[in-house]
Short mmCIF file of C-alpha atoms in Angstrom, two decimals:
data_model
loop_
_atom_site.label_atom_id
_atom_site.label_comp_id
_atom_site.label_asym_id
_atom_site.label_seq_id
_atom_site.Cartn_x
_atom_site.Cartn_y
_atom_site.Cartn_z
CA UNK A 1 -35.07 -29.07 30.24
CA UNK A 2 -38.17 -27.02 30.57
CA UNK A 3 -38.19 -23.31 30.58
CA UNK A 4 -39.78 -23.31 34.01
CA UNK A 5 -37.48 -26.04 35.33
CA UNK A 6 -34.50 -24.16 34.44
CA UNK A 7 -35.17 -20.75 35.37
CA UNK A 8 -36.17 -22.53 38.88
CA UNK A 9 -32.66 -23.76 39.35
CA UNK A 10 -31.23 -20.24 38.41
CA UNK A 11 -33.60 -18.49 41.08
CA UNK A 12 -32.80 -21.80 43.84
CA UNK A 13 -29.02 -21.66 43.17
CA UNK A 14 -28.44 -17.71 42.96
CA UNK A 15 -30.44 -17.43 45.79
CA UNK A 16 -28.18 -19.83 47.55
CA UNK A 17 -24.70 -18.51 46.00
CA UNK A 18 -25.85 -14.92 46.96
CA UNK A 19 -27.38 -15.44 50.49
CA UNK A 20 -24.68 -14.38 52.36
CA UNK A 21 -23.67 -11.31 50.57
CA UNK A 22 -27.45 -10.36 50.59
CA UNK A 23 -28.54 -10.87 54.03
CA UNK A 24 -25.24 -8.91 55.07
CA UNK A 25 -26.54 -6.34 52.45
CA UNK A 26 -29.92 -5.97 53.76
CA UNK A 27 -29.24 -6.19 57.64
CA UNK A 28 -26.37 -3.64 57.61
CA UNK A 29 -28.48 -1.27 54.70
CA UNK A 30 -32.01 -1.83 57.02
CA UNK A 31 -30.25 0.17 59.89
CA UNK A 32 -28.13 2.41 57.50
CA UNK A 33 -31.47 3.83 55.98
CA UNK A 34 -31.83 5.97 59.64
CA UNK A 35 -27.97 5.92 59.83
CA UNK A 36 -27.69 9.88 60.57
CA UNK A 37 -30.38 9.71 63.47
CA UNK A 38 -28.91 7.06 64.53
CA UNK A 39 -25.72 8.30 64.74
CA UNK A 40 -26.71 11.32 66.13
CA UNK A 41 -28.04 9.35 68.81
CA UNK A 42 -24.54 7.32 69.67
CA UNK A 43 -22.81 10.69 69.80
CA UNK A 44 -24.52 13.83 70.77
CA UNK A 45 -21.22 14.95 72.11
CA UNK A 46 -19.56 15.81 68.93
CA UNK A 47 -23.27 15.36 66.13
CA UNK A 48 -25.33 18.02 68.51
CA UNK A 49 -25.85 21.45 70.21
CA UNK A 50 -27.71 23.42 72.81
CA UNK A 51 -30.62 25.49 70.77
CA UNK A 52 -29.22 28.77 70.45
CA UNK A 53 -29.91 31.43 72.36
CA UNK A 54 -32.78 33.66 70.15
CA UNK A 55 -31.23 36.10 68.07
CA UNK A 56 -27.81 34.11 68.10
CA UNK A 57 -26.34 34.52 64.42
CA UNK A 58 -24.15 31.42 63.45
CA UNK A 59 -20.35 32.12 62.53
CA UNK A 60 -18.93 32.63 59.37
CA UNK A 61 -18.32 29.59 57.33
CA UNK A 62 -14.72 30.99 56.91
CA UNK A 63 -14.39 30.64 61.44
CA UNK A 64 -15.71 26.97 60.86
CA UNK A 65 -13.06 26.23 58.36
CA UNK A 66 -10.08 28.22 60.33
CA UNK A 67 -10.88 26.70 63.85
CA UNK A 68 -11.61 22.80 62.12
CA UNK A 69 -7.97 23.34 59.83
CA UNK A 70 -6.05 24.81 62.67
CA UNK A 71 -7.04 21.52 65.24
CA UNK A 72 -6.32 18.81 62.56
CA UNK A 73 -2.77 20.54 61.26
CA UNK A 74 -1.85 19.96 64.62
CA UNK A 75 -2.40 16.60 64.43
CA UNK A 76 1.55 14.86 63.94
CA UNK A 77 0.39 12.59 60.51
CA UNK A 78 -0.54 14.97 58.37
CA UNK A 79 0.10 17.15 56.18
CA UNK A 80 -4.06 17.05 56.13
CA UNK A 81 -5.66 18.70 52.74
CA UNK A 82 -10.10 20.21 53.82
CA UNK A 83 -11.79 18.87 50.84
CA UNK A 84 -15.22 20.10 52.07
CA UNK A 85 -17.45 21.22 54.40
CA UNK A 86 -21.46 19.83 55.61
CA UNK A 87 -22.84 22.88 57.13
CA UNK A 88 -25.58 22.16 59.89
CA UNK A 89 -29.30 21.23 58.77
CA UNK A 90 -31.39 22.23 61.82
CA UNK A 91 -30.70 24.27 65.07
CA UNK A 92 -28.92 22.01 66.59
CA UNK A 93 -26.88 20.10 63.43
CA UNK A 94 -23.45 20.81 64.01
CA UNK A 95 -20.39 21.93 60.74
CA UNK A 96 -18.81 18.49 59.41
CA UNK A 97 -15.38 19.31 57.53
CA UNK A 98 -14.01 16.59 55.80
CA UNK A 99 -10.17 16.47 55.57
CA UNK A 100 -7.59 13.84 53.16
CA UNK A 101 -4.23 13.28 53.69
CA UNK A 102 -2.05 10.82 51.42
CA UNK A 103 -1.84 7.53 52.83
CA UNK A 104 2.07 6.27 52.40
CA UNK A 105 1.75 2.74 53.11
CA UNK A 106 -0.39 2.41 49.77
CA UNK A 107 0.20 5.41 46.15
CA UNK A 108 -3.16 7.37 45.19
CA UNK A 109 -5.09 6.31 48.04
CA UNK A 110 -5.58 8.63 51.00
CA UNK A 111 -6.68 8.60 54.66
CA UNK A 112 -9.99 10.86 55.87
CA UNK A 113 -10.55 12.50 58.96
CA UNK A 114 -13.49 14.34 59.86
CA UNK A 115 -13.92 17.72 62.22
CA UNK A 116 -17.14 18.72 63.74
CA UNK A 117 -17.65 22.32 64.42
CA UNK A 118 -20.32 23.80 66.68
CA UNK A 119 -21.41 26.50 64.35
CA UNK A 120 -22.62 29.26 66.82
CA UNK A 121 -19.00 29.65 68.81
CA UNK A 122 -16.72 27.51 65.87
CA UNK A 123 -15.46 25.56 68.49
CA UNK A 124 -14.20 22.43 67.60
CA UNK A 125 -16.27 19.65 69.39
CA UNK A 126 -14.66 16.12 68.44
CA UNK A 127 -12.99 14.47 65.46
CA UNK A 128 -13.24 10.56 63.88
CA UNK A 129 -11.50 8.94 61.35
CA UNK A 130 -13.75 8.34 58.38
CA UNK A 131 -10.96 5.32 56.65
CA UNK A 132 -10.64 3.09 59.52
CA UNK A 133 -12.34 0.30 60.41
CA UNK A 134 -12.90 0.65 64.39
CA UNK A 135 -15.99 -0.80 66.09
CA UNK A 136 -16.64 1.91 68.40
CA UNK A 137 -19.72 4.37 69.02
CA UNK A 138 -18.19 7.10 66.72
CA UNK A 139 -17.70 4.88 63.68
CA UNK A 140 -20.53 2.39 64.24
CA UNK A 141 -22.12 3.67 61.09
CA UNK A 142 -19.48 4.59 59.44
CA UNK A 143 -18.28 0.88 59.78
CA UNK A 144 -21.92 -0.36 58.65
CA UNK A 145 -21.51 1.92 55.56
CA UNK A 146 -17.98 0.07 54.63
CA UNK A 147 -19.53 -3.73 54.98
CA UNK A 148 -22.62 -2.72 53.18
CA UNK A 149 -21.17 -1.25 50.25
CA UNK A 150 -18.09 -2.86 49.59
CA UNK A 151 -17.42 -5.53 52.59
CA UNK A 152 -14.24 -3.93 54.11
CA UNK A 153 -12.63 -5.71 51.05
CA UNK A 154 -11.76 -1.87 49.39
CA UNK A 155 -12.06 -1.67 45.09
CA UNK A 156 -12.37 -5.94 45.59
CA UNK A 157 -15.56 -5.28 47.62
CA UNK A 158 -17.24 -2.98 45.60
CA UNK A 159 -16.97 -5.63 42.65
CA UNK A 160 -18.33 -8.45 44.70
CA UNK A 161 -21.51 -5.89 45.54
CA UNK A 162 -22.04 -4.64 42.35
CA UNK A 163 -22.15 -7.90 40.75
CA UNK A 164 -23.95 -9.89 43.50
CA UNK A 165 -26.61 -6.98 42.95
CA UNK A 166 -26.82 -7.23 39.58
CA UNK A 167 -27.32 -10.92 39.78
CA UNK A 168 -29.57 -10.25 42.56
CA UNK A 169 -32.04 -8.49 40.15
CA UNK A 170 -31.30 -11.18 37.75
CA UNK A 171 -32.82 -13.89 40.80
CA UNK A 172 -36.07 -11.20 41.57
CA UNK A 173 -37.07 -11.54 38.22
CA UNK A 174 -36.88 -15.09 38.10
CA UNK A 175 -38.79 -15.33 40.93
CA UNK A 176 -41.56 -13.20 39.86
CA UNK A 177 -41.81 -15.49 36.95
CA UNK A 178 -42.15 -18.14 39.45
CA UNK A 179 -44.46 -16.38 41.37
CA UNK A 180 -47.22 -16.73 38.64
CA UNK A 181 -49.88 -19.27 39.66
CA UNK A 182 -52.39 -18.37 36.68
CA UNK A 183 -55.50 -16.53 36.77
CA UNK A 184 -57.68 -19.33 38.32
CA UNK A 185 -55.08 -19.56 41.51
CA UNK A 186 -53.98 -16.03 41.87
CA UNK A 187 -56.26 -15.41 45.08
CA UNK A 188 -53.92 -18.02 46.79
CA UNK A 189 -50.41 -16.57 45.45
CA UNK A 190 -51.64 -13.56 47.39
CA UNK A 191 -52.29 -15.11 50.64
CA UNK A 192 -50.34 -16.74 53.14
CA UNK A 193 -51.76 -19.62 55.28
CA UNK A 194 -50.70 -18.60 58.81
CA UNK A 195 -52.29 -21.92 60.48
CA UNK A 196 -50.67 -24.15 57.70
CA UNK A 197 -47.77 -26.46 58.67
CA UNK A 198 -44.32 -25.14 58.78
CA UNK A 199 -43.24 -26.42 55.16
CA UNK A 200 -46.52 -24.42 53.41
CA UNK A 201 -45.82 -21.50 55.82
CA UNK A 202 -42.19 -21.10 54.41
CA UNK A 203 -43.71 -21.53 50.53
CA UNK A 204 -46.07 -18.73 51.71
CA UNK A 205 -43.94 -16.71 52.92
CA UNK A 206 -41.25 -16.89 50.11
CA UNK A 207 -43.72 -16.60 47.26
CA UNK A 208 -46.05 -13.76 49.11
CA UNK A 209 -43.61 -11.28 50.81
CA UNK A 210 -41.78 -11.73 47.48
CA UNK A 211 -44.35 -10.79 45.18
CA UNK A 212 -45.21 -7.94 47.21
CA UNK A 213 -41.64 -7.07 47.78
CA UNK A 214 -40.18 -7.07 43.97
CA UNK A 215 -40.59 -3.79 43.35
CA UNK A 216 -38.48 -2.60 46.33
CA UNK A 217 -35.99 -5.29 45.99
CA UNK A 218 -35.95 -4.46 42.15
CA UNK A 219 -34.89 -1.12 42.77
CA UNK A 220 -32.65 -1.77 45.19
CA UNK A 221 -30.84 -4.63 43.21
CA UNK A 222 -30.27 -2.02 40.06
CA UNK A 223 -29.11 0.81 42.12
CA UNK A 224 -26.91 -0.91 44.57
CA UNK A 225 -25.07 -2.10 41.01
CA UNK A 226 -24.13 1.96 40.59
CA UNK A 227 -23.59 2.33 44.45
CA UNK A 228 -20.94 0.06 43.94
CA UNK A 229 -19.49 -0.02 40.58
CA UNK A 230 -20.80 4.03 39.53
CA UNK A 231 -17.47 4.03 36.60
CA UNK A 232 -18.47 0.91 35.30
CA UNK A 233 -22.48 1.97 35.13
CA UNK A 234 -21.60 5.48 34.35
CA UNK A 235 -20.43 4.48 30.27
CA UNK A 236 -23.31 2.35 29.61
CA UNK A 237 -25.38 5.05 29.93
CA UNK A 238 -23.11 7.54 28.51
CA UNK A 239 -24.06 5.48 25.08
CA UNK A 240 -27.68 5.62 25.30
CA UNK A 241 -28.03 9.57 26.42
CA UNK A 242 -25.54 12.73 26.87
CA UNK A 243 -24.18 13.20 29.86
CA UNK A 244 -22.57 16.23 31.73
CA UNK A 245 -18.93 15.56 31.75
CA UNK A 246 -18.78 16.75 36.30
CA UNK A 247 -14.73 17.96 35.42
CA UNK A 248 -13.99 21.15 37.78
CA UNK A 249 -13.65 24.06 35.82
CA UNK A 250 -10.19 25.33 36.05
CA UNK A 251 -9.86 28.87 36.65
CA UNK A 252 -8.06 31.25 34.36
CA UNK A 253 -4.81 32.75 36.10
CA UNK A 254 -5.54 35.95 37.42
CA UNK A 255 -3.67 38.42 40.73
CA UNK A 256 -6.75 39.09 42.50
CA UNK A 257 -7.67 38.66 46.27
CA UNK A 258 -8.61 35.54 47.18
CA UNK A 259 -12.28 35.46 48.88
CA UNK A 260 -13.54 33.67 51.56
CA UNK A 261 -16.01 30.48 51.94
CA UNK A 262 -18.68 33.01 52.92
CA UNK A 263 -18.07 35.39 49.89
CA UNK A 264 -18.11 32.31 47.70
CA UNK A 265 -21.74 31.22 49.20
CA UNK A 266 -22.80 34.53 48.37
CA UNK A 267 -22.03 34.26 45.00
CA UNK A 268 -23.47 31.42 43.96
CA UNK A 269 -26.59 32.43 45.83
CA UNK A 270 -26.87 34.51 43.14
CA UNK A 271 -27.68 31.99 40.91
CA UNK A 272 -29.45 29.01 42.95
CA UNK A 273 -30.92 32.58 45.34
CA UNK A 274 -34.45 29.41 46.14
CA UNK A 275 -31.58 26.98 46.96
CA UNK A 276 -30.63 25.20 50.06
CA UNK A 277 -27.18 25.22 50.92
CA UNK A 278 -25.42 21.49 51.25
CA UNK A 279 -21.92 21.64 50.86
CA UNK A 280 -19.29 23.78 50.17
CA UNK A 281 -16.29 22.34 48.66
CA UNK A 282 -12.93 23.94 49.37
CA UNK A 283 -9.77 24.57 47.09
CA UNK A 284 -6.59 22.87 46.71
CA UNK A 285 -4.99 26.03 46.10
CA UNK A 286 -5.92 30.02 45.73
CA UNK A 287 -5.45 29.23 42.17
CA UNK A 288 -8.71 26.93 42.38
CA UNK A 289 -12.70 27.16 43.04
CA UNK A 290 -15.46 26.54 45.51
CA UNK A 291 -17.97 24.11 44.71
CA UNK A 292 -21.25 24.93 46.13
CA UNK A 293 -24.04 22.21 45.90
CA UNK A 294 -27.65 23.34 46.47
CA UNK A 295 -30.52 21.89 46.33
CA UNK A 296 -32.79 23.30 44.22
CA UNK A 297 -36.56 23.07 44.52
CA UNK A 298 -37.47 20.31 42.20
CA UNK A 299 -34.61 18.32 42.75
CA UNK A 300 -34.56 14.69 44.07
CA UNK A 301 -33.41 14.88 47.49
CA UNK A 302 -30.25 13.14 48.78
CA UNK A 303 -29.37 11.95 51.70
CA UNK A 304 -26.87 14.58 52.82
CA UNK A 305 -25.38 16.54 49.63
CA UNK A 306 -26.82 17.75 46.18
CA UNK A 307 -25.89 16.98 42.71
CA UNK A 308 -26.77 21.22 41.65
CA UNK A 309 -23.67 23.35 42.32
CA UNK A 310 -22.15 26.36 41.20
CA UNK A 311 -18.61 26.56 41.24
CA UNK A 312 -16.76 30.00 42.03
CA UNK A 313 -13.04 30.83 41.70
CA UNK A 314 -11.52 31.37 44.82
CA UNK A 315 -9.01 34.53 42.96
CA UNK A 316 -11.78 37.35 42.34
CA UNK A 317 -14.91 35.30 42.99
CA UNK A 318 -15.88 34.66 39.08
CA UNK A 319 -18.48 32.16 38.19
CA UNK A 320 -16.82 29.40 36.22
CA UNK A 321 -19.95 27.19 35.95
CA UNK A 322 -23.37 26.09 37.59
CA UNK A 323 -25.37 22.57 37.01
CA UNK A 324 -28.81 22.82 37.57
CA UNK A 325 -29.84 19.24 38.65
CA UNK A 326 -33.64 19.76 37.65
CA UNK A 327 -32.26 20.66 33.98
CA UNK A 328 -30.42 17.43 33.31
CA UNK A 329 -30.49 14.61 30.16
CA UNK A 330 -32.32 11.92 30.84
CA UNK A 331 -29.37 10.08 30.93
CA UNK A 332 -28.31 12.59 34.07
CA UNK A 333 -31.52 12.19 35.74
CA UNK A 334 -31.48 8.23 35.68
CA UNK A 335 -28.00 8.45 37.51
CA UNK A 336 -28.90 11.43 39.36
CA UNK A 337 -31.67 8.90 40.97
CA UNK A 338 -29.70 6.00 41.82
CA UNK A 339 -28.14 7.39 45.66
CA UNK A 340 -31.90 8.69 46.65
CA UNK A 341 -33.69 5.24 45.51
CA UNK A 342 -31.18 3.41 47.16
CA UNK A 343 -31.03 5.54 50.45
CA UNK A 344 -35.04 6.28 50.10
CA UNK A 345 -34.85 9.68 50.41
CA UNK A 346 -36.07 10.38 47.01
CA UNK A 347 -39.60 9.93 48.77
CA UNK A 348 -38.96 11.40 52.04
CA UNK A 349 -39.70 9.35 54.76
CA UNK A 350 -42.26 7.05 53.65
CA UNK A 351 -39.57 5.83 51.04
CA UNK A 352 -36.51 5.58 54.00
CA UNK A 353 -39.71 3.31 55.72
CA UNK A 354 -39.87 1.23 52.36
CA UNK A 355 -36.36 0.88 52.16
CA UNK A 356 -36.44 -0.55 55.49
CA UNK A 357 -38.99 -2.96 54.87
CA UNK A 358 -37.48 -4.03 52.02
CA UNK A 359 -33.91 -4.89 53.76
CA UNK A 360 -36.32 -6.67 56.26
CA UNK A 361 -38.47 -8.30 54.31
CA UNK A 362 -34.88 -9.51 52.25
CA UNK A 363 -34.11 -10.82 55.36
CA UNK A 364 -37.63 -13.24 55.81
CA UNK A 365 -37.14 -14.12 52.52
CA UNK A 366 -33.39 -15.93 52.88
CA UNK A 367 -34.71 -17.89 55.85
CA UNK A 368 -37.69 -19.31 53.86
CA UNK A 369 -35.97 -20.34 51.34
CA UNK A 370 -33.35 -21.78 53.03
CA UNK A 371 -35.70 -23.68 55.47
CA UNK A 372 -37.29 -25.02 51.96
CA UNK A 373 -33.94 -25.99 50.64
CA UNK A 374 -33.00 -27.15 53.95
CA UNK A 375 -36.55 -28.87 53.68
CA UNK A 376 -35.92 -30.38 50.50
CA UNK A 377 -32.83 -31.57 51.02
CA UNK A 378 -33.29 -33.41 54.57
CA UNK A 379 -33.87 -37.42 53.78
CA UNK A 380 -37.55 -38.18 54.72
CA UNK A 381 -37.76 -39.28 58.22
CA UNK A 382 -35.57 -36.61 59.60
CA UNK A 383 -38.58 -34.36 57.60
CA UNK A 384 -41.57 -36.40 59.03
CA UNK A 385 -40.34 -38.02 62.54
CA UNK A 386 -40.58 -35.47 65.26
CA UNK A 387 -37.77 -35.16 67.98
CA UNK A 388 -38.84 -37.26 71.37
CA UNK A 389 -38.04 -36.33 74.61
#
């Protein structure tokens, strides 16, 4: 069999085998790439405040955490562990403490439950599961977010994503291969015929948007295989370049006053002093540390964390290590990448826009092909006769 030949049947038949998993991808990722607007949007109740008054200082970070901790203790299925806490990005953002509690129907997994905290009066504004599964205006995206990354299936869904991915770069490159008309036709490969018939319309379409597409799709393809499978991706790397090891630094036992989230903050300020707060993690136990991710000018930008952080002992407020995201091995930086090219926000908004795009041009793509293979497939006068009435 021809080269050609046979890398068209790969490109038909993954393209078939993966259409479902794909368009489910790229419908649920299209509206996931404005996810926290859109959120926002669904519940301003619990995601949004009044503009303060001027002058109006926000509360300590140490209020947030007392006044989110004491309303989900009371909760009657805990006990409930705060992992972390999102403090607000604009005027009107709102504190978003994440809390785990151990889940005893299954060993080592957990349930999470997340608080929202106005942070100008720390009073506790709403709560919503962030494990479930509910189809309801609070978890909308939350429940978009658990199709499109591992297909409500848990571990078994993030193996069917990452590999469909990978196989889904595997088909882009095939098709780009395909795409090739040689030099003397390339002003057609470029083109689509809009007055054509429907058959050369679908070609059009397929080849075209593709071509133009590939590069988005590409990137989308390779990253979504670390969204999904980041401990499988994580060693192959690991043996091309050094990588920072991420372990929390233990603390060395010590009798000292514990400090507060605040005092923490201002500690690592001290090191990142041009960085923008993102998340403060929160100890186990006094005998642990704060993590506290900024992000540092320079550094690709996330969606809602940072991958910089400095991490301060919570018994006496020493500095047990910082990780300066724009100072990483290229082996770092490649994974470091992965979230913000999927998500878009490595280029602001006009990436998000070409994320979107992407999912939606995904989308065009599946139907012309199938109506080709549907095409191809239907005997000849169902293909030629046209339906009387």
């Amino acid at each position: 069999m021809r080269p050609r030949r046979l890398i068209a049947l790969l490109h038909r038949y993954l393209g078939l085998g993966l259409m479902g998993f794909i368009g489910l991808a790229a419908l649920t990722g299209s509206v996931l790439v404005f996810g926290q607007e859109i959120d926002r949007l669904l519940n301003p109740d619990i995601l949004s405040t009044p503009p303060p008054a001027p002058g109006t200082a926000p509360r300590p970070l140490a209020e947030l955490v007392a006044a989110a901790t004491a309303h989900q203790q009371a909760r009657d299925d805990g006990p409930w562990q705060a992992l972390s806490l999102l403090p607000p990005r604009h005027e009107t953002g709102v504190g978003a403490l994440l809390f785990k509690a151990r889940d005893p129907d299954a060993e080592g997994r957990g349930r999470f439950h997340q608080v929202l905290v106005d942070p100008f009066t720390a009073r506790v504004l709403g709560d919503r599961s962030r494990s479930g599964h509910e189809l309801d205006r609070r978890n909308f995206i939350h429940l978009l977010s658990e199709i499109h990354g591992k297909l409500l299936l848990g571990k078994t869904g993030f193996w069917i994503m990452g590999i469909a991915s990978g196989l889904w770069a595997l088909m882009t490159l095939a098709g780009l291969y395909l795409w090739w008309p040689g030099r003397n036709k390339l002003g057609l490969a470029l083109q689509i015929k809009w007055q054509a018939g429907a058959a050369r319309l679908h070609f059009d379409l397929h080849r075209t948007a593709g071509f133009y597409s590939a590069p988005v799709l590409l990137v989308l393809a390779v990253t979504g295989v670390y969204m999904a499978l980041p401990g499988e991706v994580r060693p192959l790397v690991a043996a091309l370049s050094l990588l920072d090891e991420s372990k929390t630094p233990r603390a060395a036992p010590s009798d000292r006053p514990p400090i507060d989230a605040d005092e923490a903050v201002r500690i690592a300020r001290g090191v990142f002093p041009d960085g923008e707060l993102r998340r403060v993690g929160l100890p186990r136990t006094t005998d642990d540390s704060y993590a506290i991710g900024f992000l540092l000018p320079g550094e690709v930008q996330r969606p809602t964390t940072s991958r910089s952080a400095v991490w301060v002992a919570v018994r006496g407020g020493a500095i047990l290590r910082s990780l300066d995201a724009t100072r990483s091995s290229p082996g770092d930086s490649y994974l470091n990448w992965q979230t913000p090219l999927h998500t878009g926000t490595a280029f602001g908004l006009p990436g998000r826009i070409g994320v979107l795009l992407g999912g939606l041009v995904t989308l065009v793509l599946i139907y012309a092909g199938l109506k080709m293979w549907l095409r191809r497939k239907a005997p000849p006068l169902i293909m030629r006769t046209p339906l009387r009435t």
